Amino acid sequence: MRPVAIIGTGITKFGELWEQSLRDLFTEAALKAVEHSKAPRLDALYVGCMAPGLFNGQEHLGALAADYLGMGPIPATRVESACASGGLALLQAVIAVGSGVYDYVLAGGVEKMNDVSGGAATLALGTAADGDYELFFGATFPSLYALMATAHMARHGTTREMLTAVAVKNHFHGSKNPNAQYPFEIKPAAVADSPLVAEPLHLLDCSPITDGAAAVVVAPLDLAKKLVKKPVVVSGFGHATDTLALHHRDDMTELKAVALAARKAYGMAKLAPKDIHVAEVHDCFTIAEIMTCEALGFAKPGEGGRIALKGETRLGGRIPVNTSGGLKAKGHPVGATGVAQIVELVAQLRGEAGARQVKGAKVGLAQNMGGTGASSTVTILEVTK
Amino acid sequence: MTTSARIWREKPHRYRLEGVRCKKCGRTWVPARQVCPCGSRGLSAMVLPEEGRILTWTVVHTGHPEFSDSTPYALVVVEFGKGARLLMQLADFRREDLKIGRKVKVEFRKVQAAGESGVLCYGYKAVACSE
């Protein structure tokens, strides 16, 4: 595969965006990315979106996206892997450019979630789990992660304080991100005082319902160098799957697909966890960040909560995680999330992250997962000298 | 999403806990599947035992619209012997029953009334065994 770089990024505000439709959001982010990239054309686009049929009564997003971007004839494909749809759209673009089939490819992600009620959103998101064997019996996404949290707490001694530390830290980071849905800090007591959703998870352990979009433009490194000063190279990536139903896993305290995707990405980049300077991980719930930090090798198995409590994952810590505010504070428009992670890392590696800049960051890692970890992508980015 | 055809099709798994055992690795699965995750296609029919143990639990306080009448309700993952695992509600639960390792038995119960017409859907729920 020839080397591939990211040459432009675009993102919308994340939040309850009543004035913007699904197509408005995608087009805003995509136009920003194209203009930022200075690409002479687009050869193809991939758009990650989880459930536009259920949220918006709209499928066939590839054609819609190309049409409203004014790129009508180009090949356009919607990619779906639940909440990992965005991360996977990026990997499709990277593979398409890396293979030599296309030169300039846009990878976007979008979700417009606030056009339905909270109950309908719960059911739409629930389709990422096993419909016949989880949803039917009353499972919701918070409850599935709660089952993982109960098991993790029993096995590893993970505590309420550790879960809280993740939420407080991500809100601290989010307070420095003007695009975040909740750009403010929260006090530790607020987490445990917020309503119970599914024990042991409270409302402030959960990522919100969000509208938003993000996009990046991918190009071969040799062309990228001619267009932008600091192309960010995709030096490694991985993608793996696990059982769809949580209860079929041998160990519910591990995220095997994340670990496998990470192993592939580290191998391709010839890097180890200690080489990562900044990471964006899939903290759909506080327990998810703890478990992904373990699967990515930032913490030993069972130690994911402890590194959060010690401040190792905070700005200025050993391995800053979710400097954007993460899904928790930045918001989680599911299809957009995986691409928004890349937008944040590109800003970090180019030294353009402002108040939340990780000093000297040259290597970043993004991890995006679907369902309870039934699919996961891991992408490693490096800034070229 | 629940239709009468879908309910009818699921009867062997939901009403009778019928599944398969892999002749190669020995693992048991409900619902029945054509290929074991170990790669083998040699699977024989079996029925799960009615007793198992809680592997993990939660109590759902908000969320699923189909279950708003029964909130809060408990969800558990039950392991049957050293094989199949299933997620189900723990019916009639007391707080002291929510323990990893707690022995439960599976009963045939109403699970939900689906959709606007309220089609009754039956299946399995766990109840705590007397200690």
XYZ file of C-alpha atoms in Angstrom:
516
model
C 0.000 0.000 0.000
C 1.351 3.445 -0.844
C 1.648 5.945 2.055
C -1.524 7.943 2.709
C -1.960 11.296 4.441
C -4.788 13.459 5.714
C -4.691 16.848 4.035
C -7.791 18.606 5.312
C -10.398 18.439 8.071
C -13.808 19.937 8.768
C -16.240 19.702 11.661
C -19.555 21.243 12.667
C -20.611 22.385 16.096
C -21.856 19.353 18.071
C -25.146 19.620 19.942
C -28.886 19.990 19.490
C -28.820 21.685 16.110
C -32.493 22.283 15.402
C -31.878 24.455 12.348
C -29.693 21.936 10.507
C -30.769 18.767 8.715
C -28.827 15.566 8.091
C -27.727 16.841 4.674
C -26.923 20.347 5.981
C -24.608 18.913 8.626
C -22.754 16.594 6.263
C -22.349 19.301 3.637
C -21.023 21.871 6.135
C -18.315 19.538 7.452
C -17.429 18.198 4.002
C -17.098 21.658 2.429
C -14.847 22.774 5.282
C -12.635 19.713 4.789
C -12.387 20.170 1.019
C -11.524 23.874 1.361
C -9.023 23.165 4.148
C -7.333 20.448 2.042
C -6.869 22.463 -1.171
C -7.542 19.205 -3.064
C -8.055 19.930 -6.780
C -10.954 17.446 -6.954
C -12.550 14.532 -5.162
C -12.375 11.095 -6.776
C -14.759 9.400 -4.321
C -16.361 9.802 -0.941
C -17.314 7.557 1.961
C -19.857 8.675 4.534
C -20.205 6.936 7.883
C -23.702 7.018 9.314
C -25.268 4.500 11.660
C -29.034 4.751 11.417
C -30.385 7.513 9.170
C -33.326 5.262 8.305
C -34.445 5.177 11.927
C -33.396 8.703 12.919
C -34.407 10.546 9.735
C -36.323 8.150 7.476
C -33.499 8.448 4.973
C -31.215 5.789 3.493
C -29.057 5.960 0.359
C -26.721 8.424 1.991
C -23.863 8.070 -0.488
C -25.841 9.605 -3.317
C -27.375 12.239 -1.032
C -23.944 13.271 0.260
C -22.347 13.564 -3.184
C -25.389 15.386 -4.559
C -25.527 18.087 -1.878
C -21.757 18.492 -1.897
C -22.067 19.393 -5.576
C -19.894 16.419 -6.531
C -22.796 14.586 -8.225
C -21.126 12.028 -10.442
C -18.392 10.750 -8.106
C -18.668 7.294 -6.552
C -20.117 7.678 -3.068
C -20.648 4.980 -0.471
C -22.297 4.907 2.917
C -20.418 2.866 5.495
C -22.174 1.388 8.517
C -20.639 -0.281 11.544
C -22.908 1.179 14.242
C -20.994 3.763 16.296
C -17.777 2.803 14.447
C -19.253 3.901 11.100
C -17.081 7.028 10.978
C -13.850 5.246 11.839
C -14.620 2.639 9.225
C -15.478 5.266 6.572
C -11.998 6.690 7.144
C -10.388 3.259 6.740
C -12.282 2.676 3.475
C -10.925 5.985 2.175
C -7.397 5.123 3.315
C -7.558 1.696 1.658
C -9.006 3.190 -1.554
C -6.219 5.773 -1.794
C -3.527 3.413 -0.554
C -4.448 0.884 -3.241
C -3.944 3.487 -5.961
C -7.531 3.349 -7.218
C -8.234 6.968 -6.173
C -6.098 9.975 -5.260
C -8.404 12.380 -3.416
C -11.078 10.826 -1.244
C -13.327 12.393 1.351
C -14.215 10.425 4.481
C -17.131 11.950 6.331
C -19.392 10.997 9.183
C -22.763 12.360 10.223
C -25.687 11.635 12.519
C -28.795 13.728 13.068
C -30.241 12.230 16.236
C -32.488 14.903 17.724
C -35.337 14.619 15.203
C -36.794 11.700 17.173
C -37.840 11.331 20.824
C -35.450 9.985 23.450
C -37.242 6.626 23.416
C -37.005 6.315 19.636
C -33.311 7.269 19.816
C -32.759 4.562 22.450
C -34.332 1.977 20.141
C -32.404 3.221 17.081
C -29.092 3.008 18.955
C -30.160 -0.352 20.346
C -30.044 -1.875 16.876
C -26.257 -1.974 17.272
C -26.832 -4.743 19.827
C -28.450 -8.151 19.182
C -32.090 -7.366 18.394
C -33.526 -10.817 19.090
C -31.393 -11.695 22.108
C -30.549 -8.410 23.853
C -33.036 -5.694 22.880
C -36.042 -8.017 22.997
C -35.340 -8.778 26.653
C -35.100 -5.122 27.662
C -31.435 -4.287 27.091
C -30.460 -0.711 26.251
C -26.964 0.527 25.496
C -26.382 1.991 28.948
C -27.547 -1.313 30.457
C -25.139 -3.384 28.350
C -22.187 -1.197 29.375
C -23.520 -1.351 32.946
C -23.250 -5.164 32.760
C -19.623 -4.730 31.673
C -19.033 -2.208 34.481
C -20.452 -4.536 37.160
C -18.188 -7.341 35.920
C -15.142 -5.035 35.691
C -15.710 -3.666 39.203
C -16.033 -7.174 40.632
C -12.989 -8.516 38.809
C -10.607 -5.587 39.050
C -11.828 -3.445 41.924
C -12.776 -0.565 39.653
C -14.668 2.012 41.713
C -17.305 4.734 41.408
C -14.512 7.294 41.879
C -12.651 5.922 38.845
C -15.746 6.141 36.624
C -16.305 9.674 37.886
C -12.682 10.621 37.160
C -13.225 9.812 33.468
C -16.333 12.012 33.185
C -14.766 14.921 35.101
C -11.570 14.746 33.031
C -13.420 14.662 29.700
C -15.584 17.628 30.700
C -12.396 19.488 31.677
C -11.015 18.813 28.199
C -14.377 19.641 26.593
C -14.422 23.004 28.362
C -11.536 23.951 26.058
C -13.330 22.841 22.879
C -15.749 25.430 21.441
C -17.336 22.766 19.173
C -18.265 20.583 22.150
C -21.907 19.973 23.035
C -21.110 20.497 26.734
C -18.109 22.867 26.847
C -18.048 23.147 30.634
C -16.513 21.444 33.637
C -18.457 19.315 36.093
C -17.765 18.590 39.769
C -17.133 14.985 40.841
C -20.191 14.965 43.116
C -22.416 15.858 40.157
C -21.757 12.503 38.495
C -22.913 10.300 41.352
C -25.763 12.734 42.108
C -27.116 12.549 38.550
C -30.039 10.142 37.967
C -29.314 6.423 37.687
C -29.677 5.136 34.132
C -28.542 1.533 34.579
C -26.658 0.640 37.760
C -23.822 1.460 38.307
C -24.008 4.041 35.492
C -25.545 7.456 36.119
C -26.606 10.006 33.531
C -23.214 11.744 33.675
C -21.448 8.446 32.922
C -23.183 8.467 29.516
C -22.458 10.274 26.263
C -25.370 12.382 25.015
C -27.685 12.346 21.984
C -25.994 14.676 19.489
C -26.349 16.155 16.024
C -23.097 16.739 14.160
C -20.788 15.914 11.294
C -17.071 15.701 10.587
C -15.024 15.104 7.444
C -11.424 14.671 6.315
C -9.755 14.511 2.900
C -7.259 11.718 2.262
C -4.552 11.741 -0.423
C -1.367 9.864 -1.344
C 1.586 11.239 0.645
C 3.527 12.375 -2.440
C 0.608 14.538 -3.626
C -0.161 15.629 -0.062
C 3.319 17.107 0.342
C 2.692 19.416 -2.605
C -0.601 20.707 -1.164
C -0.107 21.147 2.574
C 2.770 22.075 4.871
C 2.125 19.414 7.490
C 0.488 16.334 6.001
C -0.520 13.910 8.713
C 0.364 10.363 7.709
C -1.852 7.365 8.458
C 0.990 5.132 9.606
C -1.104 2.241 10.892
C -4.651 0.994 11.112
C -6.599 -2.021 12.240
C -10.182 -3.221 12.197
C -11.599 -6.220 14.028
C -14.888 -7.733 15.157
C -16.190 -9.676 18.150
C -19.455 -11.450 18.971
C -22.465 -9.201 18.389
C -24.054 -10.124 21.725
C -22.151 -9.157 24.853
C -23.165 -12.347 26.663
C -21.406 -14.535 24.079
C -17.961 -13.153 25.004
C -15.620 -15.363 26.983
C -14.711 -12.389 29.161
C -17.063 -9.416 29.466
C -14.333 -7.294 31.085
C -12.208 -7.280 27.918
C -12.682 -5.553 24.550
C -11.106 -8.138 22.277
C -11.917 -6.395 18.977
C -10.213 -3.239 20.258
C -7.108 -5.164 21.317
C -6.929 -6.986 17.957
C -7.419 -3.802 15.919
C -4.752 -2.102 18.052
C -2.307 -4.947 17.548
C -2.679 -4.640 13.775
C -2.320 -0.847 13.870
C 0.749 -0.901 16.151
C 2.316 -3.567 13.950
C 1.775 -1.612 10.749
C 3.123 1.610 12.302
C 5.975 -0.255 14.030
C 5.041 1.489 17.263
C 4.089 0.466 20.801
C 1.538 1.977 23.216
C 4.297 3.958 24.952
C 5.026 5.781 21.669
C 1.553 7.386 21.529
C 1.478 11.064 22.581
C -2.274 11.712 22.421
C -5.320 9.485 21.940
C -9.002 9.812 21.150
C -10.923 6.758 22.371
C -14.540 5.673 22.315
C -15.875 6.799 25.723
C -19.567 6.269 24.986
C -19.737 5.489 28.715
C -17.116 6.114 31.396
C -16.477 2.366 31.744
C -15.807 2.197 27.986
C -12.851 4.592 28.259
C -11.441 2.531 31.119
C -11.731 -0.695 29.131
C -10.394 0.787 25.869
C -7.340 2.215 27.658
C -6.590 -1.339 28.788
C -7.202 -2.874 25.344
C -4.967 -0.256 23.705
C -2.145 -0.955 26.148
C -2.205 2.448 27.884
C -2.936 0.588 31.113
C -2.472 -3.000 32.254
C -5.635 -5.146 32.327
C -7.756 -3.912 35.226
C -5.776 -0.681 35.660
C -7.778 1.533 33.261
C -9.710 3.175 36.085
C -6.615 3.757 38.183
C -4.771 5.668 35.439
C -7.792 7.968 35.090
C -7.924 8.540 38.841
C -4.192 9.335 38.946
C -4.558 11.944 36.190
C -2.374 10.063 33.716
C -4.955 10.487 30.956
C -5.518 14.208 31.628
C -3.938 17.046 29.615
C -0.368 17.235 30.891
C -0.478 13.593 32.021
C 1.458 10.593 30.728
C -0.990 9.838 27.888
C -3.696 12.483 27.403
C -6.921 10.747 26.337
C -9.869 12.499 24.700
C -8.488 16.036 24.620
C -11.533 16.971 22.488
C -13.787 16.240 25.452
C -14.460 12.765 24.107
C -17.897 11.437 23.359
C -18.879 12.399 26.899
C -18.457 16.185 26.657
C -17.896 16.870 22.965
C -20.985 14.820 22.100
C -21.596 11.595 20.191
C -23.336 11.956 16.819
C -22.617 8.274 16.302
C -21.691 8.161 12.614
C -19.573 11.309 12.933
C -17.628 10.281 16.027
C -14.865 8.245 14.379
C -14.107 11.033 11.920
C -14.318 13.744 14.600
C -11.595 11.851 16.498
C -9.338 12.173 13.451
C -10.144 15.905 13.155
C -8.990 16.371 16.766
C -5.791 14.355 16.289
C -4.853 16.212 13.098
C -5.204 19.515 15.000
C -3.065 18.120 17.835
C -0.327 16.810 15.536
C -0.191 20.051 13.560
C 0.064 22.036 16.800
C -3.250 23.781 16.147
C -5.259 22.539 19.131
C -5.120 25.824 21.051
C -5.928 25.666 24.778
C -6.025 21.874 24.723
C -2.764 21.356 22.802
C -0.616 18.426 23.949
C 2.884 19.869 23.814
C 5.100 18.305 21.178
C 2.500 15.726 20.072
C 3.806 13.916 16.987
C 1.984 10.562 17.203
C -1.748 10.135 17.817
C -4.116 7.184 18.054
C -7.865 7.051 17.424
C -10.095 4.172 18.518
C -13.749 3.967 17.455
C -16.082 1.085 18.293
C -19.537 -0.163 17.459
C -22.057 -1.701 19.827
C -20.582 -3.192 22.966
C -17.273 -3.533 21.146
C -18.484 -5.942 18.442
C -16.509 -3.890 15.949
C -13.597 -1.539 16.415
C -11.198 0.484 14.352
C -7.825 1.825 15.476
C -5.921 4.418 13.456
C -2.435 5.764 14.141
C -1.469 9.169 12.765
C 1.977 10.759 12.600
C 3.012 14.216 11.509
C 5.731 14.266 8.873
C 8.970 16.105 9.485
C -40.176 -4.555 14.835
C -41.792 -7.530 16.535
C -44.128 -9.293 14.106
C -46.088 -12.495 14.563
C -43.823 -14.288 12.057
C -40.759 -13.227 13.993
C -42.238 -14.391 17.302
C -43.242 -17.731 15.747
C -39.789 -18.271 14.228
C -38.065 -17.742 17.582
C -40.203 -20.296 19.464
C -37.587 -23.086 19.723
C -35.042 -20.736 21.318
C -37.285 -18.498 23.367
C -39.857 -21.035 24.559
C -37.810 -24.177 24.925
C -34.157 -23.025 25.209
C -33.215 -25.212 22.275
C -29.741 -24.687 20.871
C -26.695 -26.591 19.685
C -23.551 -28.179 21.069
C -20.344 -28.086 19.046
C -18.986 -31.593 18.512
C -15.454 -30.198 18.181
C -15.025 -27.681 21.025
C -17.953 -28.706 23.199
C -19.441 -25.231 23.613
C -23.176 -24.809 23.690
C -25.110 -22.014 22.046
C -28.603 -20.571 22.137
C -29.927 -19.719 19.601
C -28.885 -22.565 17.315
C -26.258 -21.528 14.786
C -24.875 -23.108 11.629
C -21.187 -22.504 12.368
C -19.475 -22.525 15.780
C -17.087 -19.594 16.376
C -14.356 -22.268 16.606
C -14.979 -22.844 12.874
C -16.664 -26.219 13.133
C -19.914 -26.999 11.340
C -20.449 -30.185 13.335
C -23.221 -29.097 15.676
C -25.836 -31.243 17.366
C -29.148 -30.206 18.900
C -29.383 -29.803 22.669
C -31.579 -28.154 25.275
C -30.111 -25.913 27.969
C -30.378 -26.919 31.607
C -32.898 -24.795 33.503
C -30.461 -23.625 36.165
C -27.472 -21.374 35.883
C -25.500 -18.669 37.677
C -25.423 -14.879 37.371
C -22.235 -13.658 35.659
C -23.077 -9.949 35.852
C -26.105 -7.747 36.519
C -27.603 -4.277 36.266
C -30.849 -2.557 37.199
C -32.308 -0.476 34.384
C -33.921 2.758 35.600
C -34.540 4.629 32.349
C -34.529 3.760 28.724
C -36.355 1.063 26.872
C -39.810 2.384 25.826
C -41.321 -1.124 25.602
C -40.540 -1.690 29.282
C -41.530 1.663 30.776
C -44.279 -0.019 32.836
C -41.857 -2.373 34.567
C -38.981 0.059 35.292
C -36.828 -0.420 37.272
C -36.069 -3.959 36.131
C -33.017 -6.153 36.568
C -31.001 -7.605 33.692
C -28.583 -10.469 34.229
C -26.228 -12.536 32.114
C -26.685 -16.172 33.096
C -24.165 -18.915 32.434
C -25.499 -22.455 32.139
C -22.858 -24.903 33.271
C -19.655 -24.098 31.433
C -21.405 -23.322 28.206
C -24.112 -21.129 26.832
C -24.789 -17.706 28.213
C -27.923 -15.663 27.810
C -29.055 -12.200 28.772
C -32.446 -12.031 30.458
C -34.432 -10.186 33.068
C -34.333 -11.338 36.672
C -38.036 -11.429 37.515
C -39.461 -10.508 40.926
C -35.978 -9.556 42.079
C -34.867 -8.584 45.552
C -31.680 -6.491 45.969
C -29.938 -9.345 47.755
C -30.404 -11.572 44.700
C -28.248 -9.271 42.549
C -24.944 -11.023 43.123
C -22.384 -12.505 40.775
C -22.496 -16.266 41.237
C -26.131 -16.298 42.475
C -27.946 -19.449 41.367
C -31.031 -18.817 39.232
C -33.527 -20.927 37.328
C -35.119 -20.018 34.033
C -38.898 -19.707 33.763
C -41.311 -19.216 30.885
C -42.718 -15.705 31.240
C -44.290 -12.847 29.351
C -41.406 -10.628 28.221
C -43.170 -7.723 26.556
C -46.311 -6.515 24.841
C -44.955 -5.269 21.546
C -46.200 -2.437 19.413
C -49.426 -0.445 19.445
C -51.634 -3.527 19.349
C -49.765 -4.984 22.304
C -48.952 -8.411 20.850
C -47.904 -10.496 23.851
C -44.383 -11.848 23.490
C -43.274 -14.739 25.664
C -39.821 -15.994 26.425
C -37.533 -16.706 29.349
C -36.756 -14.843 32.548
C -34.559 -15.828 35.454
C -35.809 -16.157 39.005
C -33.536 -16.573 42.003
C -33.372 -20.121 43.396
C -34.064 -20.442 47.125
C -30.735 -20.499 48.944
